[in-house]
Amino acid sequence: MRKILLAATNDLVSDHRVHKVASSLQKMGFEVTLLGRRFKKSGSLSRPYQTRRFRLLFNKGPLFYAFFNLRLFFHVLFGKYNVLVANDLDTLPGITAAATLRKLPVIYDSHELFTEVPEVIKRPLVKRMWQRLEKLSLSHVHSAYTVSQSISECLSSVYRKEFTVIRNMPRFSPVTFIPGDRQMDFGDQQIILYQGALNMGRGLEMMIQAMKYIPKSILLLAGDGDKKDELQELVIREDLGGKVVFLGRLSLSELHFLTPQADLGISLEEDLGLSYHFALPNKLFDYIHAGIPVLVSDLPEMRNLVENYKVGEVLRERTPEAVAQQINELFSAKEYRKIWEENASLAARELCWENEEKKLAAIYAPFLEESGQLVVE
């Protein structure tokens, strides 16, 4: 059986995309190992394939990236793998360095425009370093894919390499029953849900301030990240402790039952660099599969999805007062809400991982046979 390694720099607990890819590859016939890192507060993992997580002395900054890729390099160098998968640019150097020595094929799954995220574009030297690493590493990549058409076109234009589009969609699994221990009880308050990283540029500061103007509602933040402490301090300053709840990072099964109980899903990313400008977040598909209306930023990929499938609205103005007014109107539009919910149920049948999986299989099929090694020079 062909052994395949998928590497990512997160702790794997809430990374839906790598889990779906790993599961699909296992179904295809690969022996899968998923590799990430372990934090002090990382939850346990129970997956049908092998997992491994590095413990590191450094968990952020240049030393983290250097040590992670160094450990990844030696793990691959002495590991018994036939195919290697780099999830995002921050795993690509270690993967390609070891793959070159061992003459193994490399597949690149780019989840975003890594060199265009807000944390990078404000640091020109860091950005240039990552750009050079990406260009150098891509010369050793045999197949590549990414999450949206806009990002695919951007990467293909810059690096003169084809990037297939594999969107980050859930499997089609409608929730027909919510167990009693998974049901939320917030009385008659309407639930606004954000699920994802609590990081820079997610529009969360604006959304928290908007809660002052949205009666009988509560904002649930399902996730963790660099901005969590700042956001919690903002909630205290604005005296919104009863209207904003931090749920922390939740498992895939917890989110599966949580999301359908919300009344509105938000994805309010700011236009900070091309990575956010062309973003098509997986949480948006999660909301659609849960059958709840969405409110999204006026950015091309998100706007096109919402307008094409008519599953909610695009944000008109980026101020707390304007956001609150639009959400209040959404909650009042009973007839439209019913239409949005019905459209979401229909869209979910098309916007599902089962359809993306077919394209994924076409990418990996050549590497499943023993002859797949012949593509490596």
CSV table of C-alpha atoms in Angstrom, one decimal:
chain,number,residue,atom,x,y,z
A,1,MET,CA,0.0,0.0,0.0
A,2,ARG,CA,1.3,3.5,-0.9
A,3,LYS,CA,2.1,5.5,2.2
A,4,ILE,CA,1.3,9.2,2.1
A,5,LEU,CA,2.3,12.0,4.6
A,6,LEU,CA,0.2,15.2,5.0
A,7,ALA,CA,1.9,17.9,7.0
A,8,ALA,CA,0.4,21.0,8.6
A,9,THR,CA,1.6,23.4,11.2
A,10,ASN,CA,-1.6,23.5,13.3
A,11,ASP,CA,-2.6,20.9,15.9
A,12,LEU,CA,-5.0,19.2,13.5
A,13,VAL,CA,-8.0,19.3,16.0
A,14,SER,CA,-10.1,21.8,14.1
A,15,ASP,CA,-8.6,21.7,10.6
A,16,HIS,CA,-11.5,20.5,8.6
A,17,ARG,CA,-9.8,20.6,5.3
A,18,VAL,CA,-6.8,18.3,6.1
A,19,HIS,CA,-9.1,15.9,7.8
A,20,LYS,CA,-11.4,15.6,4.7
A,21,VAL,CA,-8.4,15.2,2.4
A,22,ALA,CA,-6.8,12.6,4.6
A,23,SER,CA,-10.1,10.7,4.8
A,24,SER,CA,-10.6,10.8,1.0
A,25,LEU,CA,-7.0,9.6,0.4
A,26,GLN,CA,-7.6,6.7,2.8
A,27,LYS,CA,-10.7,5.8,0.9
A,28,MET,CA,-8.8,5.8,-2.3
A,29,GLY,CA,-6.4,3.3,-0.9
A,30,PHE,CA,-3.5,5.3,0.6
A,31,GLU,CA,-2.0,4.5,4.0
A,32,VAL,CA,-2.3,8.0,5.5
A,33,THR,CA,-0.3,9.7,8.2
A,34,LEU,CA,-1.3,13.3,9.2
A,35,LEU,CA,1.4,15.3,10.9
A,36,GLY,CA,1.0,18.5,12.8
A,37,ARG,CA,2.1,20.0,16.1
A,38,ARG,CA,0.9,19.8,19.7
A,39,PHE,CA,0.3,22.7,22.1
A,40,LYS,CA,-0.1,22.5,25.8
A,41,LYS,CA,-3.9,23.0,25.4
A,42,SER,CA,-4.3,20.8,22.4
A,43,GLY,CA,-7.2,18.4,22.5
A,44,SER,CA,-7.0,14.7,21.9
A,45,LEU,CA,-7.3,13.2,18.4
A,46,SER,CA,-9.2,10.2,17.3
A,47,ARG,CA,-9.0,9.6,13.6
A,48,PRO,CA,-9.3,6.5,11.4
A,49,TYR,CA,-5.8,7.1,10.0
A,50,GLN,CA,-2.4,7.7,11.7
A,51,THR,CA,-1.6,11.0,13.3
A,52,ARG,CA,1.5,12.5,14.8
A,53,ARG,CA,2.1,15.9,16.4
A,54,PHE,CA,5.5,17.5,17.1
A,55,ARG,CA,6.1,19.2,20.5
A,56,LEU,CA,8.3,22.3,19.9
A,57,LEU,CA,10.1,24.7,22.2
A,58,PHE,CA,8.9,27.6,20.0
A,59,ASN,CA,5.3,28.0,18.9
A,60,LYS,CA,5.5,31.3,16.9
A,61,GLY,CA,7.9,33.5,15.0
A,62,PRO,CA,10.9,32.6,12.9
A,63,LEU,CA,12.3,30.0,15.3
A,64,PHE,CA,9.0,28.1,15.2
A,65,TYR,CA,9.0,27.9,11.4
A,66,ALA,CA,12.7,27.0,11.3
A,67,PHE,CA,12.5,24.2,13.9
A,68,PHE,CA,9.2,22.8,12.6
A,69,ASN,CA,10.6,22.5,9.1
A,70,LEU,CA,13.9,21.0,10.4
A,71,ARG,CA,12.0,18.3,12.3
A,72,LEU,CA,9.8,17.8,9.3
A,73,PHE,CA,12.8,17.4,7.0
A,74,PHE,CA,14.4,14.7,9.2
A,75,HIS,CA,11.0,12.9,9.7
A,76,VAL,CA,10.5,12.7,6.0
A,77,LEU,CA,14.2,11.8,5.3
A,78,PHE,CA,14.0,8.7,7.5
A,79,GLY,CA,10.3,7.9,7.2
A,80,LYS,CA,8.8,5.3,5.0
A,81,TYR,CA,6.6,7.4,2.7
A,82,ASN,CA,5.9,7.2,-1.0
A,83,VAL,CA,4.1,10.6,-1.5
A,84,LEU,CA,4.3,13.9,0.4
A,85,VAL,CA,1.7,16.6,0.8
A,86,ALA,CA,2.5,20.1,2.1
A,87,ASN,CA,-0.5,22.0,3.5
A,88,ASP,CA,0.3,25.7,3.0
A,89,LEU,CA,3.6,27.4,2.4
A,90,ASP,CA,4.9,27.0,6.0
A,91,THR,CA,5.4,23.2,5.5
A,92,LEU,CA,6.6,23.4,2.0
A,93,PRO,CA,10.4,24.0,2.5
A,94,GLY,CA,10.9,21.0,4.8
A,95,ILE,CA,8.8,18.7,2.6
A,96,THR,CA,10.5,19.7,-0.7
A,97,ALA,CA,14.1,19.6,0.8
A,98,ALA,CA,13.6,16.0,2.0
A,99,ALA,CA,11.7,15.0,-1.1
A,100,THR,CA,14.5,16.1,-3.3
A,101,LEU,CA,17.0,13.9,-1.5
A,102,ARG,CA,14.7,10.9,-1.5
A,103,LYS,CA,13.3,11.5,-5.0
A,104,LEU,CA,9.7,11.5,-3.8
A,105,PRO,CA,6.7,13.3,-5.4
A,106,VAL,CA,5.3,16.4,-3.6
A,107,ILE,CA,1.8,17.7,-3.8
A,108,TYR,CA,1.0,21.3,-2.6
A,109,ASP,CA,-2.3,22.2,-1.0
A,110,SER,CA,-2.3,26.0,-0.7
A,111,HIS,CA,-5.1,27.0,1.7
A,112,GLU,CA,-4.6,30.8,1.1
A,113,LEU,CA,-2.2,33.3,-0.4
A,114,PHE,CA,0.3,32.9,2.4
A,115,THR,CA,2.4,35.8,1.4
A,116,GLU,CA,-0.6,38.1,1.3
A,117,VAL,CA,-2.0,37.6,4.8
A,118,PRO,CA,-2.1,40.7,7.0
A,119,GLU,CA,0.6,39.4,9.4
A,120,VAL,CA,3.0,39.1,6.4
A,121,ILE,CA,2.3,42.0,4.1
A,122,LYS,CA,3.1,44.5,6.7
A,123,ARG,CA,6.7,43.1,7.0
A,124,PRO,CA,8.4,43.5,3.6
A,125,LEU,CA,11.5,41.5,4.5
A,126,VAL,CA,9.4,38.6,5.8
A,127,LYS,CA,7.2,38.7,2.8
A,128,ARG,CA,10.1,38.5,0.3
A,129,MET,CA,11.7,35.6,2.2
A,130,TRP,CA,8.4,33.6,2.0
A,131,GLN,CA,8.0,34.5,-1.7
A,132,ARG,CA,11.5,33.2,-2.4
A,133,LEU,CA,10.9,30.0,-0.5
A,134,GLU,CA,7.6,29.4,-2.3
A,135,LYS,CA,9.2,30.0,-5.7
A,136,LEU,CA,12.1,27.8,-4.9
A,137,SER,CA,10.0,25.0,-3.4
A,138,LEU,CA,7.4,25.0,-6.2
A,139,SER,CA,10.1,23.9,-8.7
A,140,HIS,CA,10.0,20.6,-6.8
A,141,VAL,CA,6.2,20.3,-6.7
A,142,HIS,CA,4.5,17.8,-9.0
A,143,SER,CA,0.8,18.8,-8.5
A,144,ALA,CA,-0.8,21.8,-6.8
A,145,TYR,CA,-4.3,22.9,-5.8
A,146,THR,CA,-5.9,25.6,-3.8
A,147,VAL,CA,-9.3,26.8,-2.3
A,148,SER,CA,-10.8,29.3,-4.8
A,149,GLN,CA,-10.7,30.3,-8.4
A,150,SER,CA,-9.3,33.7,-7.7
A,151,ILE,CA,-6.4,32.4,-5.6
A,152,SER,CA,-5.7,29.7,-8.3
A,153,GLU,CA,-5.5,32.4,-11.0
A,154,CYS,CA,-3.2,34.5,-8.8
A,155,LEU,CA,-0.8,31.7,-7.9
A,156,SER,CA,-0.8,30.3,-11.5
A,157,SER,CA,0.1,33.8,-12.9
A,158,VAL,CA,2.9,34.4,-10.4
A,159,TYR,CA,4.6,31.0,-10.5
A,160,ARG,CA,3.5,29.8,-14.0
A,161,LYS,CA,2.2,26.5,-12.5
A,162,GLU,CA,-1.3,25.1,-12.7
A,163,PHE,CA,-3.3,25.1,-9.5
A,164,THR,CA,-6.5,23.1,-9.5
A,165,VAL,CA,-9.4,24.4,-7.4
A,166,ILE,CA,-10.5,22.2,-4.6
A,167,ARG,CA,-12.9,24.2,-2.5
A,168,ASN,CA,-13.1,23.6,1.3
A,169,MET,CA,-16.7,22.2,1.6
A,170,PRO,CA,-18.3,19.9,4.2
A,171,ARG,CA,-19.6,16.5,3.4
A,172,PHE,CA,-23.3,16.4,2.7
A,173,SER,CA,-24.7,15.4,6.1
A,174,PRO,CA,-27.9,17.2,7.1
A,175,VAL,CA,-28.6,17.5,10.8
A,176,THR,CA,-32.1,16.0,11.4
A,177,PHE,CA,-31.8,15.5,15.2
A,178,ILE,CA,-29.8,17.4,17.9
A,179,PRO,CA,-29.2,15.4,21.1
A,180,GLY,CA,-30.3,17.0,24.3
A,181,ASP,CA,-26.8,17.4,25.6
A,182,ARG,CA,-25.9,19.3,22.4
A,183,GLN,CA,-28.8,21.8,22.5
A,184,MET,CA,-28.1,25.4,23.4
A,185,ASP,CA,-30.5,27.3,25.6
A,186,PHE,CA,-30.3,31.1,25.3
A,187,GLY,CA,-34.0,31.7,25.7
A,188,ASP,CA,-35.6,33.9,23.1
A,189,GLN,CA,-32.4,35.4,22.0
A,190,GLN,CA,-31.4,35.1,18.3
A,191,ILE,CA,-28.0,33.5,17.8
A,192,ILE,CA,-25.3,35.1,15.6
A,193,LEU,CA,-22.5,32.7,15.0
A,194,TYR,CA,-18.8,33.1,14.0
A,195,GLN,CA,-16.7,30.0,13.7
A,196,GLY,CA,-13.1,30.2,12.9
A,197,ALA,CA,-9.8,31.7,14.0
A,198,LEU,CA,-9.9,34.8,16.3
A,199,ASN,CA,-7.2,36.5,14.3
A,200,MET,CA,-6.5,39.9,12.7
A,201,GLY,CA,-8.8,41.1,9.9
A,202,ARG,CA,-11.8,38.9,10.7
A,203,GLY,CA,-14.1,41.9,11.5
A,204,LEU,CA,-14.7,40.7,15.0
A,205,GLU,CA,-14.0,44.0,16.8
A,206,MET,CA,-16.7,45.6,14.6
A,207,MET,CA,-19.1,42.8,15.2
A,208,ILE,CA,-18.7,42.9,19.0
A,209,GLN,CA,-19.3,46.6,19.0
A,210,ALA,CA,-22.4,46.1,16.8
A,211,MET,CA,-23.9,43.9,19.5
A,212,LYS,CA,-24.8,47.0,21.5
A,213,TYR,CA,-27.4,47.8,18.9
A,214,ILE,CA,-28.9,44.4,18.3
A,215,PRO,CA,-31.6,43.6,20.8
A,216,LYS,CA,-32.5,40.1,22.0
A,217,SER,CA,-29.4,38.5,20.4
A,218,ILE,CA,-26.2,36.9,21.4
A,219,LEU,CA,-22.9,36.5,19.5
A,220,LEU,CA,-21.2,33.1,19.8
A,221,LEU,CA,-17.5,33.0,18.9
A,222,ALA,CA,-16.4,29.4,18.2
A,223,GLY,CA,-12.7,29.5,17.8
A,224,ASP,CA,-9.4,30.6,19.2
A,225,GLY,CA,-6.5,32.8,18.0
A,226,ASP,CA,-4.0,35.6,18.5
A,227,LYS,CA,-6.8,38.2,19.1
A,228,LYS,CA,-8.7,36.3,21.7
A,229,ASP,CA,-7.4,38.3,24.7
A,230,GLU,CA,-7.9,41.6,23.0
A,231,LEU,CA,-11.5,40.7,22.0
A,232,GLN,CA,-12.3,39.6,25.6
A,233,GLU,CA,-11.0,42.9,26.9
A,234,LEU,CA,-13.2,44.7,24.3
A,235,VAL,CA,-16.2,42.8,25.5
A,236,ILE,CA,-15.5,43.9,29.1
A,237,ARG,CA,-14.9,47.5,28.1
A,238,GLU,CA,-18.2,47.7,26.2
A,239,ASP,CA,-20.0,45.9,29.0
A,240,LEU,CA,-21.2,43.1,26.6
A,241,GLY,CA,-20.5,40.1,28.8
A,242,GLY,CA,-24.1,38.9,28.5
A,243,LYS,CA,-24.2,39.3,24.7
A,244,VAL,CA,-20.9,37.8,23.6
A,245,VAL,CA,-19.8,34.3,24.5
A,246,PHE,CA,-16.4,32.7,23.7
A,247,LEU,CA,-16.8,29.0,23.1
A,248,GLY,CA,-13.2,28.3,22.4
A,249,ARG,CA,-12.1,25.8,19.7
A,250,LEU,CA,-14.7,23.1,19.1
A,251,SER,CA,-14.3,19.7,17.5
A,252,LEU,CA,-15.8,18.8,14.2
A,253,SER,CA,-18.6,16.9,15.8
A,254,GLU,CA,-19.4,19.8,18.2
A,255,LEU,CA,-19.6,22.2,15.4
A,256,HIS,CA,-21.8,19.8,13.4
A,257,PHE,CA,-24.6,20.2,16.0
A,258,LEU,CA,-23.8,23.8,17.1
A,259,THR,CA,-24.1,25.5,13.7
A,260,PRO,CA,-27.7,24.5,12.8
A,261,GLN,CA,-28.9,26.1,16.0
A,262,ALA,CA,-27.7,29.6,15.0
A,263,ASP,CA,-30.0,32.1,13.3
A,264,LEU,CA,-27.2,33.8,11.3
A,265,GLY,CA,-23.7,32.9,10.3
A,266,ILE,CA,-21.2,35.7,9.7
A,267,SER,CA,-18.0,36.0,7.7
A,268,LEU,CA,-16.9,39.6,7.9
A,269,GLU,CA,-13.2,39.5,6.8
A,270,GLU,CA,-11.5,42.8,6.1
A,271,ASP,CA,-9.9,43.6,2.8
A,272,LEU,CA,-6.3,43.2,4.1
A,273,GLY,CA,-4.2,41.9,1.3
A,274,LEU,CA,-5.0,39.6,-1.6
A,275,SER,CA,-5.4,36.5,0.6
A,276,TYR,CA,-8.4,38.0,2.4
A,277,HIS,CA,-9.6,39.8,-0.7
A,278,PHE,CA,-10.0,36.4,-2.5
A,279,ALA,CA,-11.0,34.4,0.5
A,280,LEU,CA,-13.7,31.7,0.4
A,281,PRO,CA,-13.8,30.6,4.0
A,282,ASN,CA,-14.9,27.1,4.9
A,283,LYS,CA,-17.2,28.4,7.6
A,284,LEU,CA,-19.3,29.9,4.9
A,285,PHE,CA,-20.0,26.4,3.5
A,286,ASP,CA,-20.6,25.1,7.0
A,287,TYR,CA,-23.3,27.8,7.5
A,288,ILE,CA,-24.9,26.9,4.2
A,289,HIS,CA,-24.9,23.1,5.1
A,290,ALA,CA,-26.5,24.0,8.4
A,291,GLY,CA,-29.3,25.8,6.6
A,292,ILE,CA,-28.8,29.2,8.2
A,293,PRO,CA,-28.7,32.6,6.4
A,294,VAL,CA,-25.3,34.3,6.1
A,295,LEU,CA,-23.9,37.8,6.2
A,296,VAL,CA,-20.6,38.2,4.4
A,297,SER,CA,-18.1,40.9,3.5
A,298,ASP,CA,-18.3,42.6,0.1
A,299,LEU,CA,-15.3,40.6,-1.3
A,300,PRO,CA,-15.5,38.9,-4.7
A,301,GLU,CA,-15.5,35.2,-3.9
A,302,MET,CA,-17.9,35.5,-1.0
A,303,ARG,CA,-20.2,38.0,-2.8
A,304,ASN,CA,-20.4,35.7,-5.9
A,305,LEU,CA,-21.3,32.7,-3.8
A,306,VAL,CA,-24.0,34.5,-1.8
A,307,GLU,CA,-25.5,36.2,-4.7
A,308,ASN,CA,-25.4,33.1,-7.0
A,309,TYR,CA,-27.1,30.8,-4.5
A,310,LYS,CA,-29.2,33.5,-2.7
A,311,VAL,CA,-28.4,32.3,0.8
A,312,GLY,CA,-28.1,35.6,2.6
A,313,GLU,CA,-26.8,39.1,2.2
A,314,VAL,CA,-23.6,41.0,1.5
A,315,LEU,CA,-22.5,43.6,4.0
A,316,ARG,CA,-23.4,47.1,2.9
A,317,GLU,CA,-21.3,49.2,5.2
A,318,ARG,CA,-18.5,48.5,7.6
A,319,THR,CA,-19.4,50.3,10.8
A,320,PRO,CA,-20.9,48.8,14.0
A,321,GLU,CA,-24.1,50.8,13.6
A,322,ALA,CA,-24.5,49.8,10.0
A,323,VAL,CA,-23.8,46.1,10.7
A,324,ALA,CA,-26.4,46.2,13.5
A,325,GLN,CA,-29.0,47.8,11.3
A,326,GLN,CA,-28.5,45.2,8.6
A,327,ILE,CA,-28.7,42.3,11.0
A,328,ASN,CA,-31.8,43.7,12.6
A,329,GLU,CA,-33.4,43.9,9.1
A,330,LEU,CA,-32.3,40.3,8.4
A,331,PHE,CA,-33.9,39.1,11.6
A,332,SER,CA,-37.1,41.0,10.7
A,333,ALA,CA,-37.3,39.7,7.1
A,334,LYS,CA,-39.2,36.5,8.0
A,335,GLU,CA,-40.3,35.7,4.4
A,336,TYR,CA,-36.8,36.3,3.0
A,337,ARG,CA,-35.3,34.2,5.8
A,338,LYS,CA,-37.4,31.2,4.8
A,339,ILE,CA,-36.3,31.6,1.2
A,340,TRP,CA,-32.6,31.9,2.2
A,341,GLU,CA,-32.9,28.7,4.4
A,342,GLU,CA,-34.6,26.8,1.6
A,343,ASN,CA,-31.9,27.9,-0.9
A,344,ALA,CA,-29.2,26.9,1.5
A,345,SER,CA,-30.6,23.4,1.7
A,346,LEU,CA,-30.6,23.2,-2.1
A,347,ALA,CA,-27.1,24.7,-2.4
A,348,ALA,CA,-25.7,22.2,0.1
A,349,ARG,CA,-26.3,19.3,-2.3
A,350,GLU,CA,-24.1,21.0,-4.9
A,351,LEU,CA,-21.6,22.7,-2.6
A,352,CYS,CA,-20.3,19.5,-0.9
A,353,TRP,CA,-17.1,17.6,-0.4
A,354,GLU,CA,-18.4,14.6,-2.4
A,355,ASN,CA,-18.2,16.8,-5.6
A,356,GLU,CA,-14.8,18.3,-4.7
A,357,GLU,CA,-13.5,14.8,-3.8
A,358,LYS,CA,-13.8,13.7,-7.5
A,359,LYS,CA,-11.4,16.4,-8.5
A,360,LEU,CA,-9.1,15.5,-5.7
A,361,ALA,CA,-9.1,11.8,-6.7
A,362,ALA,CA,-8.0,12.8,-10.2
A,363,ILE,CA,-5.0,14.7,-8.7
A,364,TYR,CA,-3.8,11.8,-6.5
A,365,ALA,CA,-4.7,8.8,-8.7
A,366,PRO,CA,-1.3,8.9,-10.6
A,367,PHE,CA,0.5,8.6,-7.3
A,368,LEU,CA,-1.5,5.6,-6.1
A,369,GLU,CA,0.2,3.2,-8.4
A,370,GLU,CA,3.8,2.0,-8.0
A,371,SER,CA,4.6,3.6,-11.3
A,372,GLY,CA,3.8,7.0,-9.7
A,373,GLN,CA,7.4,7.1,-8.6
A,374,LEU,CA,8.5,7.5,-12.3
A,375,VAL,CA,7.4,11.1,-12.3
A,376,VAL,CA,10.2,12.1,-10.0
A,377,GLU,CA,13.5,13.1,-11.7
